[in-house]
Short mmCIF file of C-alpha atoms in Angstrom, two decimals:
data_model
loop_
_atom_site.label_atom_id
_atom_site.label_comp_id
_atom_site.label_asym_id
_atom_site.label_seq_id
_atom_site.Cartn_x
_atom_site.Cartn_y
_atom_site.Cartn_z
CA MET A 1 21.95 -13.54 -16.74
CA PHE A 2 18.16 -13.45 -16.33
CA GLU A 3 17.52 -15.94 -19.11
CA GLN A 4 19.97 -18.48 -17.72
CA ASP A 5 18.70 -18.18 -14.14
CA TYR A 6 15.09 -18.34 -15.27
CA ASN A 7 15.67 -21.41 -17.42
CA ASN A 8 17.21 -23.18 -14.43
CA LEU A 9 13.87 -22.98 -12.61
CA TYR A 10 11.47 -25.90 -12.53
CA GLU A 11 8.34 -25.47 -14.61
CA SER A 12 6.25 -25.01 -11.47
CA GLU A 13 8.63 -22.26 -10.32
CA LYS A 14 8.41 -20.54 -13.70
CA GLU A 15 4.64 -20.50 -13.40
CA GLU A 16 4.89 -19.11 -9.87
CA PHE A 17 7.37 -16.49 -11.10
CA ARG A 18 4.88 -15.31 -13.71
CA ARG A 19 2.07 -15.22 -11.15
CA VAL A 20 4.06 -13.27 -8.55
CA CYS A 21 5.33 -10.81 -11.19
CA ASN A 22 1.77 -10.04 -12.21
CA TYR A 23 0.76 -9.74 -8.57
CA LEU A 24 3.59 -7.29 -7.87
CA LEU A 25 2.89 -5.12 -10.91
CA SER A 26 -0.83 -4.99 -10.18
CA LYS A 27 -0.39 -4.24 -6.47
CA THR A 28 2.83 -2.17 -6.55
CA PHE A 29 3.61 -3.44 -3.03
CA VAL A 30 4.22 -6.95 -1.74
CA VAL A 31 4.06 -7.07 2.05
CA ARG A 32 5.65 -9.86 4.08
CA ASP A 33 3.19 -10.01 6.98
CA VAL A 34 -0.47 -10.32 6.06
CA TYR A 35 -3.61 -11.17 7.99
CA ASP A 36 -5.40 -14.40 7.13
CA ARG A 37 -9.11 -13.72 7.66
CA VAL A 38 -9.94 -17.43 7.70
CA ALA A 39 -7.26 -18.47 10.20
CA LYS A 40 -7.64 -15.11 11.99
CA LYS A 41 -3.91 -14.67 12.44
CA MET A 42 -0.89 -13.09 10.81
CA ILE A 43 0.92 -15.21 8.24
CA THR A 44 3.89 -14.74 5.94
CA SER A 45 2.94 -13.91 2.38
CA THR A 46 3.80 -16.67 -0.09
CA GLU A 47 4.51 -14.00 -2.71
CA PHE A 48 7.03 -12.33 -0.41
CA LEU A 49 8.80 -15.61 0.36
CA PHE A 50 9.07 -16.46 -3.33
CA MET A 51 10.47 -13.02 -4.15
CA GLU A 52 12.93 -13.29 -1.30
CA LYS A 53 14.18 -16.63 -2.62
CA TYR A 54 14.55 -15.45 -6.22
CA TYR A 55 15.17 -11.76 -5.70
CA ASP A 56 17.98 -11.52 -8.28
CA ILE A 57 15.83 -13.06 -11.01
CA PHE A 58 12.98 -10.66 -10.26
CA GLU A 59 15.34 -7.69 -10.19
CA ASN A 60 16.99 -8.57 -13.49
CA TYR A 61 13.71 -9.29 -15.25
CA LEU A 62 12.02 -6.12 -14.04
CA SER A 63 15.02 -3.95 -14.94
CA ILE A 64 14.76 -5.16 -18.54
CA ALA A 65 11.14 -4.00 -18.61
CA GLY A 66 11.96 -0.59 -17.12
CA TRP A 67 11.10 -1.27 -13.49
CA LYS A 68 13.26 -0.79 -10.42
CA LEU A 69 12.66 -3.31 -7.64
CA GLN A 70 12.94 -1.82 -4.16
CA LYS A 71 12.98 -3.52 -0.79
CA GLU A 72 12.75 -2.64 2.89
CA PRO A 73 13.92 -5.75 4.80
CA LEU A 74 13.05 -4.56 8.31
CA GLN A 75 9.48 -3.67 7.42
CA GLY A 76 9.16 -6.60 5.06
CA ILE A 77 8.16 -4.80 1.85
CA TYR A 78 8.97 -5.15 -1.82
CA TRP A 79 7.75 -2.57 -4.30
CA VAL A 80 8.39 -1.38 -7.83
CA GLU A 81 9.08 2.00 -9.35
CA ASN A 82 8.84 2.64 -13.06
CA ILE A 83 11.96 4.38 -14.39
CA TYR A 84 9.74 6.38 -16.74
CA GLY A 85 7.46 7.49 -13.93
CA GLN A 86 4.49 5.62 -15.33
CA ASN A 87 3.31 3.84 -12.17
CA LYS A 88 1.34 6.77 -10.84
CA ALA A 89 -2.07 6.21 -9.34
CA LYS A 90 -4.67 8.96 -9.47
CA PHE A 91 -7.14 8.93 -6.62
CA ASP A 92 -10.29 10.95 -6.30
CA SER A 93 -10.29 13.66 -3.63
CA PHE A 94 -12.11 11.61 -0.99
CA THR A 95 -9.76 8.63 -1.31
CA THR A 96 -6.81 11.01 -1.12
CA TYR A 97 -8.13 12.53 2.10
CA ILE A 98 -8.56 9.08 3.62
CA LEU A 99 -5.00 8.21 2.63
CA LEU A 100 -3.78 11.39 4.31
CA ALA A 101 -5.65 10.55 7.52
CA LEU A 102 -4.34 6.98 7.50
CA MET A 103 -0.76 8.13 6.94
CA ILE A 104 -0.85 10.48 9.91
CA THR A 105 -2.55 7.83 12.05
CA TYR A 106 0.19 5.35 11.16
CA GLU A 107 3.00 7.75 11.98
CA GLU A 108 1.41 8.90 15.23
CA SER A 109 0.89 5.33 16.43
CA ALA A 110 3.36 2.67 17.50
CA PRO A 111 3.34 -0.07 14.85
CA ILE A 112 2.62 -3.48 16.36
CA THR A 113 5.51 -5.82 15.57
CA THR A 114 3.37 -8.91 16.12
CA LEU A 115 1.10 -7.54 13.38
CA GLY A 116 3.91 -7.03 10.90
CA ASN A 117 4.60 -3.41 11.86
CA SER A 118 1.02 -2.54 11.05
CA VAL A 119 -1.40 -0.22 12.85
CA ILE A 120 -5.06 -0.96 13.53
CA THR A 121 -7.67 1.75 13.19
CA THR A 122 -11.41 2.02 12.62
CA THR A 123 -13.64 3.84 10.18
CA TYR A 124 -14.82 6.03 13.05
CA ASP A 125 -11.22 7.05 13.85
CA VAL A 126 -10.58 7.82 10.17
CA ILE A 127 -13.63 10.11 10.06
CA SER A 128 -12.49 11.87 13.25
CA LYS A 129 -8.99 12.42 11.86
CA MET A 130 -10.38 13.82 8.60
CA GLN A 131 -12.57 16.23 10.56
CA ILE A 132 -9.62 17.37 12.70
CA LEU A 133 -7.59 18.03 9.55
CA GLY A 134 -10.45 19.99 8.05
CA LEU A 135 -10.70 17.65 5.08
CA ILE A 136 -14.43 17.07 5.46
CA THR A 137 -17.29 19.11 6.86
CA LYS A 138 -19.95 16.41 6.95
CA LYS A 139 -20.08 12.68 7.46
CA PRO A 140 -19.32 10.82 4.20
CA SER A 141 -21.60 8.10 2.91
CA LYS A 142 -20.91 4.42 3.51
CA GLU A 143 -20.56 3.86 -0.23
CA GLN A 144 -17.80 6.47 -0.42
CA PHE A 145 -15.86 4.56 2.22
CA ARG A 146 -16.43 1.21 0.51
CA ILE A 147 -15.05 2.51 -2.78
CA ALA A 148 -12.08 4.30 -1.20
CA PHE A 149 -11.02 1.43 1.06
CA ARG A 150 -11.35 -1.04 -1.81
CA ARG A 151 -9.07 1.16 -3.91
CA LEU A 152 -6.40 1.42 -1.21
CA GLU A 153 -6.61 -2.29 -0.50
CA GLN A 154 -5.98 -2.94 -4.17
CA TYR A 155 -2.47 -1.52 -3.73
CA ASN A 156 -1.68 -3.34 -0.45
CA ILE A 157 -1.77 -0.11 1.52
CA ILE A 158 -4.48 -1.29 3.90
CA LEU A 159 -6.31 -4.49 4.74
CA ARG A 160 -9.87 -4.74 5.98
CA LEU A 161 -9.92 -7.09 8.95
CA ASN A 162 -13.64 -7.79 8.87
CA THR A 163 -16.25 -7.98 6.18
CA SER A 164 -19.25 -6.54 7.99
CA GLN A 165 -21.87 -4.93 5.76
CA ASP A 166 -21.77 -1.94 8.08
CA VAL A 167 -18.74 0.12 7.08
CA GLU A 168 -18.68 1.86 10.45
CA LEU A 169 -17.86 -1.48 12.10
CA TRP A 170 -14.83 -2.10 9.90
CA LYS A 171 -11.41 -2.45 11.45
CA ILE A 172 -8.63 -1.36 9.13
CA MET A 173 -5.06 -2.58 9.23
CA ILE A 174 -2.72 0.11 7.93
CA LEU A 175 0.21 -1.70 6.33
CA PRO A 176 3.81 -0.38 6.53
CA SER A 177 3.76 0.14 2.76
CA ILE A 178 1.89 3.40 3.41
CA HIS A 179 5.21 4.83 4.59
CA HIS A 180 6.45 4.68 0.99
CA VAL A 181 3.46 6.42 -0.56
CA ILE A 182 3.83 9.89 0.95
CA ASP A 183 6.85 11.60 2.51
CA TYR A 184 5.76 12.04 6.15
CA ASP A 185 8.05 14.97 7.02
CA LYS A 186 6.81 16.93 4.02
CA LEU A 187 3.27 15.95 4.89
CA ILE A 188 3.48 17.20 8.48
CA LYS A 189 5.07 20.45 7.35
CA GLU A 190 2.24 21.10 4.95
CA VAL A 191 -0.48 19.98 7.37
CA SER A 192 0.89 22.48 9.89
CA LEU A 193 0.24 25.35 7.49
CA LYS A 194 -2.58 27.76 8.12
CA GLU A 195 -6.06 26.63 7.17
CA ARG A 196 -6.17 28.90 4.13
CA GLU A 197 -3.26 26.92 2.66
CA LEU A 198 -4.92 23.52 3.06
CA GLU A 199 -6.17 23.57 -0.53
CA ASN A 200 -2.56 23.59 -1.70
CA LEU A 201 -1.91 20.44 0.34
CA LYS A 202 -4.90 18.72 -1.21
CA ARG A 203 -3.68 19.53 -4.72
CA ASN A 204 -0.14 18.34 -3.96
CA ILE A 205 -1.23 14.91 -2.77
CA HIS A 206 -4.01 14.37 -5.28
CA GLU A 207 -1.65 12.57 -7.65
CA LEU A 208 0.60 10.10 -5.89
CA GLU A 209 3.63 8.27 -7.18
CA PHE A 210 4.30 5.14 -5.20
CA GLY A 211 7.79 4.76 -3.77
#
């Protein structure tokens, strides 16, 4: 079925199929609503539109390679899960703590529908949330934030809205894909544990499996 459907595509569509497949596998998530820094407005992702149009071809192709294509139509997200559990991403402790703070911030806020169900936060707010959770005891360096945010942006979990050299001035868009990285109910239950049990939480979320 895949081969026949794929061969029916124009050559330009075949090339776009290859490009979008590589984009999906490298990012894990494809989000429908993205922010265009140049136009300074939300736009619809061309990758998402192409996947929406040829969803069956993507699904059949990826299943052959051992990937399960998932979708959340309301939030506008496509993502992949490896049936062998090989699409795990290991983050260092600091990046993991930021992810935890961002996840709680997202769930505690009302996603803005005009921003693609995303939530806007700042580096300052992230630091404050990490301090409240007891994840840090001193202010992290700017370089730590640069590395961590770059890593999370790589997987379409966040998007930096500005490119100021001063990290503290950054505005961060938390994308709805974060909802599929960590189970929020389990997260809140563990965060509510006594402080002496926080180390167990840190260990549990240190290795994340997307989806």
